[in-house]
């Protein structure tokens, strides 16, 4: 099976799509990270210690996902010669 990417650049990568994926990844991970922070701190009394532990771990993991999204977003903009 072959995949053909439609693009005007020699690499064959659609960097507009790369930018969009990075933006969506940042948005979703930031939204979920806010939820995990709410469970971890202000509303901790309403959740069990297991849920709080999972929320703390998810905060760290989602911060990493946000960073990957940011790098993806910046690569997409850089390759399209847009200001980063």
Coordinates of N, CA and C in Angstrom, one line a residue:
X1 N 0.8 -1.2 0.0 CA 0.0 0.0 0.0 C 0.9 1.2 0.0
X2 N 0.6 2.2 -0.9 CA 1.4 3.4 -0.9 C 0.5 4.6 -0.6
X3 N 1.1 5.6 0.1 CA 0.4 6.8 0.5 C 1.0 7.9 -0.3
X4 N 0.2 8.7 -1.0 CA 0.6 9.8 -1.7 C 0.2 11.1 -1.0
X5 N 1.1 11.9 -0.6 CA 0.8 13.1 0.0 C 0.8 14.3 -1.0
X6 N -0.3 15.0 -0.9 CA -0.4 16.2 -1.8 C 0.3 17.4 -1.3
X7 N 1.3 17.9 -2.0 CA 2.0 19.0 -1.4 C 2.8 19.7 -2.6
X8 N 3.1 20.9 -2.4 CA 4.0 21.6 -3.3 C 5.4 21.6 -3.0
X9 N 5.8 21.0 -1.9 CA 7.2 20.9 -1.5 C 7.8 19.6 -1.9
X10 N 9.2 19.6 -2.0 CA 9.8 18.3 -2.5 C 9.7 17.2 -1.5
X11 N 9.5 17.4 -0.2 CA 9.4 16.4 0.8 C 8.0 15.6 0.7
X12 N 7.0 16.2 0.1 CA 5.7 15.6 -0.1 C 4.9 15.7 1.2
X13 N 5.2 16.6 2.1 CA 4.5 16.7 3.3 C 3.6 18.0 3.3
X14 N 2.4 17.8 3.7 CA 1.5 19.0 3.8 C 1.7 19.7 5.1
X15 N 2.5 20.7 5.1 CA 2.9 21.4 6.4 C 1.7 22.2 6.9
X16 N 0.7 22.5 6.1 CA -0.4 23.2 6.7 C -1.2 22.2 7.6
X17 N -1.3 21.0 7.2 CA -1.9 20.0 8.0 C -1.1 19.7 9.2
X18 N 0.2 19.7 9.1 CA 1.1 19.5 10.3 C 0.8 20.6 11.3
X19 N 0.7 21.9 10.8 CA 0.4 23.0 11.7 C -1.0 22.8 12.4
X20 N -2.0 22.4 11.7 CA -3.3 22.1 12.2 C -3.3 21.0 13.3
X21 N -2.6 19.9 13.0 CA -2.5 18.8 13.9 C -1.8 19.3 15.2
X22 N -0.7 20.1 15.1 CA -0.1 20.6 16.3 C -1.0 21.5 17.1
X23 N -1.8 22.3 16.4 CA -2.7 23.2 17.1 C -3.8 22.5 17.9
X24 N -4.3 21.5 17.2 CA -5.4 20.6 17.8 C -4.8 19.9 19.0
X25 N -3.6 19.3 18.8 CA -3.0 18.6 19.9 C -2.7 19.4 21.1
X26 N -2.2 20.7 20.9 CA -2.0 21.6 22.0 C -3.4 22.0 22.7
X27 N -4.4 22.2 21.9 CA -5.7 22.6 22.5 C -6.3 21.5 23.3
X28 N -6.3 20.3 22.8 CA -6.9 19.2 23.5 C -6.1 18.8 24.8
X29 N -4.8 18.8 24.6 CA -4.0 18.4 25.8 C -4.1 19.5 26.9
X30 N -4.2 20.8 26.5 CA -4.3 21.9 27.5 C -5.7 21.7 28.2
X31 N -6.7 21.4 27.4 CA -8.0 21.3 28.0 C -8.1 20.1 29.0
X32 N -7.5 19.0 28.6 CA -7.5 17.8 29.5 C -6.6 18.1 30.7
X33 N -5.5 18.8 30.5 CA -4.6 19.1 31.6 C -5.3 20.0 32.6
X34 N -6.1 21.0 32.2 CA -6.8 21.8 33.1 C -7.8 20.9 33.9
X35 N -8.4 20.0 33.3 CA -9.3 19.1 34.0 C -8.5 18.3 35.1
X36 N -7.4 17.8 34.7 CA -6.6 17.0 35.7 C -6.1 17.9 36.8
X37 N -5.7 19.1 36.5 CA -5.3 20.1 37.6 C -6.5 20.4 38.5
X38 N -7.7 20.5 38.0 CA -8.9 20.7 38.9 C -9.1 19.5 39.8
X39 N -8.9 18.3 39.3 CA -9.1 17.1 40.1 C -8.0 17.0 41.1
X40 N -6.8 17.4 40.7 CA -5.6 17.3 41.6 C -5.7 18.3 42.8
X41 N -6.2 19.5 42.6 CA -6.0 20.5 43.6 C -7.3 21.1 44.1
X42 N -8.1 21.9 43.4 CA -9.2 22.6 44.1 C -10.3 21.7 44.5
X43 N -10.6 20.6 43.7 CA -11.7 19.7 44.0 C -11.2 18.4 44.5
X44 N -10.0 18.3 45.1 CA -9.4 17.1 45.5 C -10.3 16.3 46.5
X45 N -11.0 17.1 47.4 CA -11.9 16.5 48.4 C -13.0 15.7 47.8
X46 N -13.4 15.9 46.6 CA -14.5 15.2 46.0 C -14.1 13.9 45.3
X47 N -12.8 13.7 45.2 CA -12.3 12.5 44.5 C -11.4 11.6 45.5
X48 N -11.4 10.3 45.1 CA -10.6 9.4 45.9 C -9.1 9.6 45.7
X49 N -8.3 9.0 46.5 CA -6.9 9.1 46.4 C -6.4 8.5 45.1
X50 N -7.1 7.5 44.6 CA -6.7 6.8 43.3 C -6.9 7.8 42.2
X51 N -8.1 8.5 42.2 CA -8.4 9.4 41.1 C -7.4 10.6 41.2
X52 N -7.0 11.0 42.4 CA -6.1 12.1 42.5 C -4.7 11.7 42.0
X53 N -4.3 10.5 42.3 CA -3.0 10.0 41.8 C -3.0 10.0 40.3
X54 N -4.0 9.4 39.7 CA -4.1 9.4 38.3 C -4.1 10.8 37.7
X55 N -4.8 11.7 38.3 CA -4.8 13.1 37.8 C -3.4 13.7 37.9
X56 N -2.7 13.5 38.9 CA -1.3 14.0 39.0 C -0.4 13.5 37.9
X57 N -0.5 12.2 37.7 CA 0.3 11.6 36.7 C -0.1 12.1 35.3
X58 N -1.4 12.2 35.1 CA -1.9 12.7 33.8 C -1.5 14.2 33.5
X59 N -1.4 15.0 34.6 CA -0.9 16.3 34.4 C 0.5 16.3 33.8
X60 N 1.4 15.4 34.3 CA 2.8 15.4 33.8 C 2.8 14.8 32.3
X61 N 2.0 13.8 32.1 CA 1.9 13.2 30.7 C 1.4 14.2 29.7
X62 N 0.3 14.9 30.1 CA -0.3 15.8 29.2 C 0.5 17.1 28.9
X63 N 1.4 17.4 29.9 CA 2.3 18.5 29.6 C 3.3 18.1 28.5
X64 N 3.7 16.8 28.6 CA 4.6 16.3 27.5 C 3.9 16.3 26.2
X65 N 2.6 15.9 26.1 CA 1.9 15.9 24.9 C 1.7 17.3 24.4
X66 N 1.5 18.3 25.3 CA 1.4 19.7 24.8 C 2.7 20.1 24.2
X67 N 3.8 19.7 24.7 CA 5.1 20.1 24.2 C 5.3 19.5 22.8
X68 N 4.9 18.3 22.6 CA 5.0 17.6 21.3 C 4.1 18.4 20.3
X69 N 2.9 18.8 20.7 CA 2.0 19.5 19.9 C 2.6 20.9 19.5
X70 N 3.3 21.5 20.4 CA 3.9 22.8 20.2 C 5.1 22.7 19.1
X71 N 5.9 21.7 19.3 CA 7.0 21.5 18.3 C 6.4 21.1 17.0
X72 N 5.4 20.3 16.9 CA 4.7 20.0 15.6 C 4.2 21.3 15.0
X73 N 3.5 22.1 15.8 CA 3.0 23.4 15.3 C 4.1 24.3 14.7
X74 N 5.2 24.4 15.5 CA 6.3 25.3 15.0 C 6.9 24.8 13.8
X75 N 7.1 23.5 13.7 CA 7.7 22.9 12.5 C 6.8 23.2 11.2
X76 N 5.5 23.0 11.4 CA 4.6 23.3 10.3 C 4.7 24.7 9.9
X77 N 4.7 25.7 10.8 CA 4.8 27.1 10.5 C 6.2 27.4 9.9
X78 N 7.3 26.9 10.4 CA 8.6 27.2 9.9 C 8.8 26.7 8.5
X79 N 8.3 25.5 8.2 CA 8.4 25.0 6.8 C 7.6 25.7 5.8
X80 N 6.5 26.4 6.3 CA 5.7 27.2 5.4 C 6.2 28.7 5.3
X81 N 7.3 28.9 5.9 CA 8.0 30.3 5.9 C 7.1 31.3 6.6
X82 N 6.3 30.9 7.6 CA 5.5 31.8 8.4 C 6.2 32.2 9.7
X83 N 5.9 33.3 10.3 CA 6.6 33.7 11.6 C 6.2 32.7 12.7
X84 N 7.2 32.3 13.4 CA 7.0 31.3 14.5 C 6.8 32.1 15.8

